[in-house]
Amino acid sequence: MRRIMVSFWAALAVMGVLWLAADTPAWPPETFIALRAPAVQLTGILAMTCMSMAMILALRPRWPEGWMGGLDKMYRLHKWFGIGGLVLAVLHWAWTQAPGWAVSLGLLEPGRRPQRGPGGSAVQQWLGSLRGTAEQVGEWAFYAAVLLIAVALIRRIPYRLFQKTHRLIALAYLALIFHAVVLLKFPSWPTLLGAAMAAMMAAGAFAALVALLRRIGAGRRVRGRIARLEYHPALHVMEAEIDLPQGWPGHKAGQFAFVTSDRAEGAHPYTIASAWDARQPRIMVIAKELGDWTRRLRDTLRLGQAVQVEGPYGCFTFDDGRPRQIWIGGGIGITPFIARMKHLAAHPSPQDIDLIHSTTDHEDEAIARLAADAQAAGVRLHVLVDARDGLLTGERLRAMAPGWRDASIWFCGPAGFGRALREDLRRHGLPAGRFHQEFFNLR
C-alpha cells in the first residue's frame, strides 16, 4: 500500500510543482476572478494527470509490475487515479461554473467576459479559435466520465455491464485531451509542464486507442481448450483444467490469468491453482460462485470448449527467501497455496511452512485433497471451519503458529479479513514488509 500512496501523491506533487514553475500565480489574489483562473488551470492539469496515469496503467504494462508488487497493486493504483481524476474534474468544473453561481447568489456583480485579442503566433490564434468548441466538448466529456466512473465504482452494477461501459471512458478521455490541449495556457507549452503534459497525454491517447480496439494484453494471450470440469456443490466452486498447447510461457505458483470463455462477457481474472509442467502444458483455475457470471459457469462451460487465456500476472509468488512462512487462505483464497504446494511436491524446499485455511463452506473430499497436497509438500495444514471452529483472529494465529515473528505471512482472502490480521500482527511486532497480501479485487 505504501508504494501505491507514494506513486499517487508523487505524480500530483510533481505536476503541481511544474505548474508553479511555469505559471506562478500572484498571491494573495486581489479578486475572486484572479483566484479562479489559476484554480481552473491547476485542477484541470491534475485531473488530466490522474486520468492519463489511469489510462496508462489500464494497459497492464510489465515494467512497473515488479516494483509495485503485482498487477493487483497496479490496479489499486489505477483505481486511485480514477477516483482522483473524478474528484479533480468535479473541482475543475465547479471552478468554471463558480462565477455564474456567485452572480446568481448576489455575491458577485455580473461583468463582461474578457475578450482575448487575436495576438500571438498562428498556432496560438488557431487554438484560440477552438476555445468555445473545446469548452463544450470538455463539459460533455466530463459528464460522460463522471457517469462511467460511477458505474465502475458501484459494486452492485453487474461486472458484464462494467466491462462493456468502462471501455467507453477511453472515448471521453480522448475528448478531454482535445479540451486540455486547447485550454492549457499557451505560454505553458514550451515549459517542462507542457512537455510533461504532452508526454502523458500522448501515452494516454495510445492507451485509449488500444483499449477501444480491445488489444489490452494482446501480446500475452494464448488459445486453450477446457480439458476437465468438476463442480463442488457444497463449496459452490467450479474447477476447470485448460490445455494450453502453444504459447504459454509458464507461470509461478501464486500468479493469476485472465480467462475469456464468452467474448460478450469478456475476461475474468482467476488465480492459477496448479504448478507449471512444460511436459504437460495445462493450468487449473477454480471459480467460486460470487457473482452473476460465476453462478452461470456450471451451465455455460463444457468440455472441449475453446477459451482464451492471458497472463500470467502477479507477484504473490512466495519469493522472499524466509526460512519460515505462514500461509493464510480465506475461502477461495486457498487457490494460490494449492498451486504452491503442488510445486513444492515436485521441487522440495527446506522452508518451515504452516497453512491455515479458514472457510465458511466445507466439503470432506476437498479437504482430503488439500491435506494430501499439504503432506506431499511438507506443509502443516490447519483447517478452520467458521461454524465449527470459530473465526481466525490475530491472537489465535499467534498461538497456532509459533515463531510467527520470524516468519513471512502470505494472505489471500477477503480484504477486510487480511487488513485486520495485518494490523494485529504489526501491533505485536511483525515487521511491515513481512505481510504479503493479494488485492485480487481488480474492480
XYZ file of C-alpha atoms in Angstrom:
443
model
C 0.000 0.000 0.000
C 2.875 2.379 0.727
C 4.120 2.326 -2.853
C 0.594 2.925 -4.125
C 0.299 6.013 -1.929
C 3.767 7.279 -2.829
C 3.134 6.836 -6.559
C -0.235 8.601 -6.422
C 0.831 11.631 -4.413
C 4.210 11.927 -6.137
C 2.547 12.207 -9.550
C 0.275 15.008 -8.305
C 3.108 16.773 -6.463
C 5.424 16.729 -9.481
C 2.781 18.165 -11.789
C 1.837 20.763 -9.164
C 5.466 21.893 -8.881
C 5.835 22.061 -12.667
C 2.683 24.185 -12.839
C 4.053 26.580 -10.221
C 7.342 26.849 -12.101
C 5.568 27.542 -15.397
C 2.884 29.948 -14.171
C 3.316 31.146 -10.590
C 0.081 32.995 -9.729
C 0.030 36.301 -7.862
C -0.627 35.730 -4.162
C -2.784 36.698 -2.480
C -5.189 37.210 -5.395
C -6.826 40.616 -5.476
C -10.226 39.336 -6.694
C -12.226 36.163 -6.905
C -11.720 36.111 -10.681
C -7.972 36.393 -10.147
C -8.135 33.263 -7.964
C -10.435 31.416 -10.356
C -8.079 31.459 -13.359
C -5.124 29.609 -11.719
C -7.540 27.283 -9.861
C -9.123 26.238 -13.164
C -5.690 25.610 -14.698
C -4.318 23.649 -11.716
C -7.360 21.429 -11.197
C -7.510 20.732 -14.933
C -3.825 19.805 -15.076
C -4.083 17.498 -12.058
C -7.303 15.897 -13.342
C -5.633 15.121 -16.682
C -2.615 13.752 -14.797
C -4.817 11.303 -12.911
C -6.797 10.297 -15.989
C -3.648 9.840 -18.093
C -1.976 7.687 -15.451
C -5.153 5.618 -15.078
C -5.262 5.038 -18.838
C -1.587 4.030 -18.963
C -1.970 1.574 -16.077
C -5.044 0.080 -17.769
C -2.666 -1.325 -20.418
C -1.259 -3.748 -17.804
C 2.344 -2.730 -18.609
C 5.015 -5.147 -17.484
C 7.646 -2.634 -16.400
C 6.031 -1.344 -13.160
C 4.541 -4.666 -12.053
C 7.607 -5.875 -10.174
C 8.171 -2.565 -8.397
C 4.516 -2.191 -7.472
C 4.294 -5.778 -6.209
C 1.961 -7.187 -8.845
C -0.857 -6.300 -11.210
C -3.325 -6.311 -8.310
C -1.414 -3.387 -6.742
C -1.222 -1.647 -10.127
C -4.986 -1.914 -10.482
C -5.421 -0.481 -6.986
C -3.304 2.487 -8.117
C -5.375 2.656 -11.333
C -8.486 2.913 -9.158
C -6.939 5.651 -7.029
C -6.062 7.641 -10.132
C -9.589 7.125 -11.446
C -11.155 8.416 -8.230
C -8.615 11.239 -8.045
C -9.394 12.222 -11.622
C -13.107 12.227 -10.837
C -12.709 14.435 -7.747
C -10.366 16.867 -9.500
C -12.568 17.007 -12.593
C -15.546 17.919 -10.398
C -13.465 20.651 -8.732
C -12.304 21.890 -12.153
C -15.895 22.024 -13.405
C -17.021 23.764 -10.202
C -14.385 26.483 -10.617
C -15.520 27.099 -14.196
C -19.109 27.445 -13.015
C -18.331 29.443 -9.863
C -18.723 32.967 -11.316
C -22.225 32.180 -12.580
C -23.187 30.696 -9.226
C -21.757 33.719 -7.382
C -23.684 36.138 -9.589
C -26.949 34.213 -9.116
C -26.455 34.355 -5.323
C -25.712 38.068 -5.407
C -22.139 37.561 -4.222
C -20.586 38.939 -7.400
C -21.559 41.710 -9.773
C -22.178 40.488 -13.321
C -19.466 41.529 -15.712
C -18.412 41.025 -19.246
C -16.166 38.081 -20.083
C -12.745 39.442 -21.012
C -12.105 39.374 -24.736
C -8.911 37.745 -25.904
C -7.170 39.559 -28.708
C -6.014 37.925 -31.904
C -2.343 38.345 -30.989
C 0.258 35.593 -30.819
C 1.549 33.053 -33.282
C -0.586 31.381 -35.908
C -0.798 28.264 -33.709
C -1.933 30.312 -30.722
C -4.566 32.073 -32.801
C -5.797 28.747 -34.186
C -6.099 27.262 -30.709
C -7.889 30.408 -29.563
C -10.455 29.970 -32.321
C -11.235 26.481 -30.950
C -11.763 27.640 -27.383
C -15.560 27.635 -27.413
C -15.715 24.204 -29.020
C -13.162 22.836 -26.547
C -15.194 24.126 -23.599
C -18.367 22.448 -24.871
C -16.587 19.180 -25.696
C -14.910 19.183 -22.292
C -18.191 19.736 -20.459
C -19.959 16.851 -22.173
C -16.915 14.595 -21.827
C -16.849 15.470 -18.115
C -20.483 14.406 -17.685
C -19.795 11.145 -19.534
C -16.663 10.408 -17.490
C -18.491 11.019 -14.195
C -21.243 8.598 -15.202
C -18.837 5.905 -16.425
C -16.558 6.133 -13.384
C -19.627 5.887 -11.144
C -20.618 2.672 -12.950
C -17.108 1.318 -12.284
C -17.247 2.175 -8.582
C -20.773 0.983 -7.772
C -20.276 -2.683 -6.964
C -23.960 -3.543 -7.328
C -23.733 -2.926 -11.076
C -23.016 -6.298 -12.775
C -19.467 -6.974 -13.916
C -20.501 -7.518 -17.541
C -22.088 -4.046 -17.686
C -18.986 -2.573 -16.065
C -16.814 -4.332 -18.663
C -18.851 -3.017 -21.588
C -19.103 0.576 -20.353
C -15.651 1.006 -18.813
C -14.013 0.905 -22.224
C -16.042 3.980 -23.215
C -14.036 6.061 -20.741
C -11.330 5.969 -23.413
C -13.589 7.990 -25.723
C -14.297 10.547 -23.000
C -10.565 10.748 -22.283
C -9.713 11.435 -25.936
C -12.271 14.267 -25.920
C -10.690 15.653 -22.753
C -7.270 15.645 -24.425
C -8.672 17.992 -27.070
C -10.140 20.142 -24.280
C -6.791 20.244 -22.431
C -4.639 20.964 -25.497
C -6.757 23.959 -26.474
C -7.311 25.390 -22.980
C -3.921 24.928 -21.328
C -2.371 28.389 -21.235
C -0.333 28.697 -24.412
C 2.854 30.006 -22.705
C 2.935 26.778 -20.655
C 3.563 24.556 -23.683
C 7.295 25.399 -24.138
C 7.968 24.688 -20.425
C 8.646 21.445 -18.562
C 4.961 21.431 -17.639
C 3.970 21.445 -21.310
C 6.466 18.686 -22.102
C 5.153 16.536 -19.232
C 1.533 17.130 -20.250
C 2.284 16.300 -23.884
C 4.116 13.084 -22.956
C 1.387 11.931 -20.552
C -1.457 12.691 -22.925
C 0.331 11.045 -25.859
C 0.844 7.878 -23.797
C -2.732 8.090 -22.540
C -4.090 8.534 -26.075
C -2.181 5.442 -27.198
C -3.601 3.502 -24.249
C -7.114 4.724 -25.073
C -6.826 3.536 -28.677
C -5.506 0.144 -27.542
C -8.467 -0.161 -25.158
C -11.002 0.799 -27.819
C -9.528 -1.781 -30.202
C -9.687 -4.416 -27.408
C -5.956 -5.040 -27.654
C -5.021 -4.690 -23.988
C -2.818 -7.663 -23.105
C -2.938 -8.959 -26.689
C 0.729 -9.968 -26.584
C 0.113 -12.220 -23.586
C -2.924 -14.097 -24.908
C -2.936 -17.752 -25.898
C -5.655 -20.119 -27.036
C -6.668 -23.039 -24.873
C -9.289 -25.729 -24.559
C -11.144 -26.993 -21.474
C -9.890 -30.479 -20.646
C -11.648 -31.153 -17.327
C -14.548 -29.711 -15.358
C -15.592 -30.552 -11.811
C -18.268 -28.830 -9.762
C -18.325 -28.969 -5.949
C -21.914 -28.173 -4.880
C -21.132 -27.937 -1.161
C -18.453 -25.341 -1.845
C -20.221 -23.636 -4.759
C -16.963 -23.968 -6.663
C -16.115 -24.943 -10.236
C -12.722 -26.406 -11.160
C -11.551 -26.195 -14.757
C -8.383 -27.541 -16.312
C -7.318 -25.858 -19.538
C -4.899 -27.284 -22.085
C -2.511 -24.648 -23.470
C -0.642 -26.405 -26.261
C 1.192 -23.356 -27.623
C 2.456 -20.005 -26.446
C 2.004 -20.133 -22.684
C 5.335 -19.018 -21.137
C 4.792 -20.878 -17.880
C 3.888 -19.377 -14.526
C 4.897 -19.301 -10.885
C 2.629 -20.574 -8.146
C 0.505 -17.693 -6.884
C 0.105 -15.918 -10.211
C -3.212 -15.422 -11.991
C -4.581 -15.186 -15.513
C -7.490 -13.573 -17.332
C -9.709 -16.210 -18.911
C -12.299 -15.494 -21.598
C -14.886 -18.183 -22.295
C -17.529 -15.813 -23.687
C -16.389 -12.845 -25.788
C -19.547 -10.890 -24.962
C -18.850 -11.289 -21.230
C -15.148 -10.505 -21.519
C -12.171 -11.670 -19.488
C -12.324 -12.551 -15.793
C -9.275 -12.962 -13.526
C -8.659 -16.318 -11.827
C -5.780 -17.424 -9.628
C -3.972 -20.388 -11.173
C -4.333 -23.375 -8.847
C -1.735 -25.629 -10.466
C 2.033 -25.793 -10.756
C 3.582 -25.464 -14.199
C 4.925 -28.505 -16.015
C 6.111 -27.812 -19.572
C 5.744 -31.508 -20.400
C 2.008 -31.220 -19.733
C 1.085 -27.625 -20.687
C -2.078 -27.199 -18.680
C -3.392 -24.877 -15.985
C -6.192 -25.295 -13.465
C -8.415 -22.444 -12.312
C -11.012 -22.505 -9.544
C -14.035 -20.197 -9.590
C -16.368 -19.644 -6.638
C -19.959 -18.541 -7.215
C -19.648 -14.956 -6.022
C -21.489 -13.071 -8.765
C -23.913 -13.407 -11.647
C -21.272 -14.669 -14.072
C -19.612 -17.236 -11.806
C -23.045 -18.620 -10.861
C -23.651 -19.411 -14.526
C -20.327 -21.132 -15.185
C -21.535 -24.644 -14.409
C -24.262 -24.207 -17.044
C -22.160 -22.467 -19.693
C -18.783 -24.234 -19.598
C -18.349 -27.523 -21.426
C -15.565 -29.994 -22.161
C -13.591 -29.166 -25.268
C -14.709 -25.535 -25.250
C -12.209 -23.060 -26.702
C -11.090 -20.326 -24.316
C -8.571 -17.506 -24.324
C -6.032 -17.169 -21.523
C -3.985 -14.027 -20.863
C -1.064 -13.814 -18.490
C 0.494 -14.762 -16.234
C 0.251 -11.784 -13.885
C 1.005 -11.109 -10.242
C 3.877 -11.182 -7.764
C 2.252 -13.231 -4.997
C 4.930 -15.854 -5.645
C 6.431 -16.669 -2.203
C 9.890 -15.426 -3.305
C 11.144 -13.831 -0.106
C 13.803 -16.363 0.946
C 12.484 -16.601 4.517
C 13.119 -19.973 6.170
C 9.716 -19.716 7.893
C 6.442 -18.896 6.151
C 2.828 -18.815 7.325
C 0.136 -19.022 4.657
C -3.460 -17.965 5.267
C -6.141 -18.799 2.724
C -9.576 -17.351 3.381
C -12.280 -19.213 1.440
C -11.469 -19.288 -2.281
C -8.214 -17.536 -1.349
C -6.774 -21.020 -0.823
C -6.039 -21.334 -4.568
C -2.513 -19.834 -4.729
C -1.442 -22.101 -1.882
C -2.722 -25.177 -3.707
C -0.509 -24.228 -6.646
C 2.489 -23.642 -4.378
C 2.051 -26.996 -2.630
C 1.917 -28.787 -5.960
C 5.146 -27.006 -6.910
C 6.830 -27.955 -3.616
C 5.795 -31.589 -4.036
C 7.857 -31.693 -7.232
C 10.588 -29.292 -6.022
C 11.038 -29.748 -2.248
C 12.154 -26.812 -0.105
C 13.636 -26.732 3.420
C 11.217 -23.931 4.397
C 9.119 -24.448 7.524
C 5.537 -23.711 6.444
C 2.140 -23.582 8.141
C -1.013 -23.272 6.022
C -4.178 -22.043 7.740
C -7.343 -22.467 5.695
C -10.250 -20.516 7.172
C -13.522 -21.220 5.402
C -17.278 -20.941 5.684
C -18.061 -23.797 3.283
C -16.810 -27.340 3.904
C -16.582 -30.493 1.816
C -14.799 -33.616 3.094
C -13.471 -34.606 -0.323
C -11.968 -31.169 -0.994
C -10.354 -31.056 2.467
C -8.931 -34.552 1.941
C -7.349 -33.436 -1.335
C -5.970 -30.330 0.360
C -4.499 -32.475 3.155
C -2.890 -34.792 0.583
C -1.308 -31.813 -1.191
C -0.011 -30.468 2.131
C 1.501 -33.816 3.106
C 3.217 -34.180 -0.274
C 4.650 -30.660 0.039
C 5.756 -30.999 3.671
C 3.342 -28.263 4.822
C 1.480 -28.289 8.148
C -2.221 -27.806 7.433
C -4.729 -26.223 9.812
C -8.376 -26.121 8.703
C -10.824 -23.814 10.462
C -14.496 -24.096 9.518
C -16.189 -20.947 10.801
C -19.358 -22.591 12.133
C -17.433 -25.386 13.824
C -14.143 -23.820 14.898
C -14.831 -20.105 15.083
C -13.098 -17.280 13.269
C -9.374 -16.825 12.819
C -8.057 -13.829 14.764
C -4.587 -12.410 15.223
C -4.412 -13.842 18.750
C -5.423 -17.275 17.539
C -2.943 -17.136 14.663
C -0.070 -16.309 17.005
C -0.976 -19.293 19.178
C -1.307 -21.690 16.221
C 1.961 -20.738 14.517
C 4.895 -20.399 16.921
C 7.806 -18.399 15.580
C 5.487 -16.068 13.668
C 7.707 -13.051 14.385
C 10.490 -14.624 12.308
C 8.153 -15.692 9.506
C 6.734 -14.011 6.454
C 2.932 -14.043 6.257
C 1.194 -14.720 2.937
C -2.514 -13.913 2.930
C -5.118 -14.380 0.205
C -8.783 -13.848 1.011
C -11.302 -11.134 1.895
C -9.624 -7.716 2.068
C -11.090 -6.758 5.458
C -10.017 -10.083 6.973
C -6.456 -9.560 5.748
C -6.354 -5.961 6.965
C -7.433 -6.990 10.476
C -4.764 -9.701 10.684
C -2.064 -7.411 9.282
C -2.806 -4.634 11.759
C -2.898 -7.074 14.691
C 0.411 -8.709 13.800
C 2.126 -5.374 13.193
C 0.965 -4.135 16.607
C 2.614 -7.214 18.117
C 5.939 -6.750 16.365
C 5.761 -8.171 12.837
C 7.980 -6.035 10.545
C 5.967 -4.075 7.992
C 7.388 -5.777 4.905
C 6.670 -9.323 6.077
C 2.912 -9.355 5.455
C 2.111 -10.113 1.818
C -1.488 -9.689 0.700
C -3.089 -10.242 -2.689
C -5.568 -7.456 -3.571
C -7.382 -9.711 -6.010
C -10.358 -7.400 -6.461
C -9.420 -5.746 -9.760
C -12.501 -3.542 -9.985
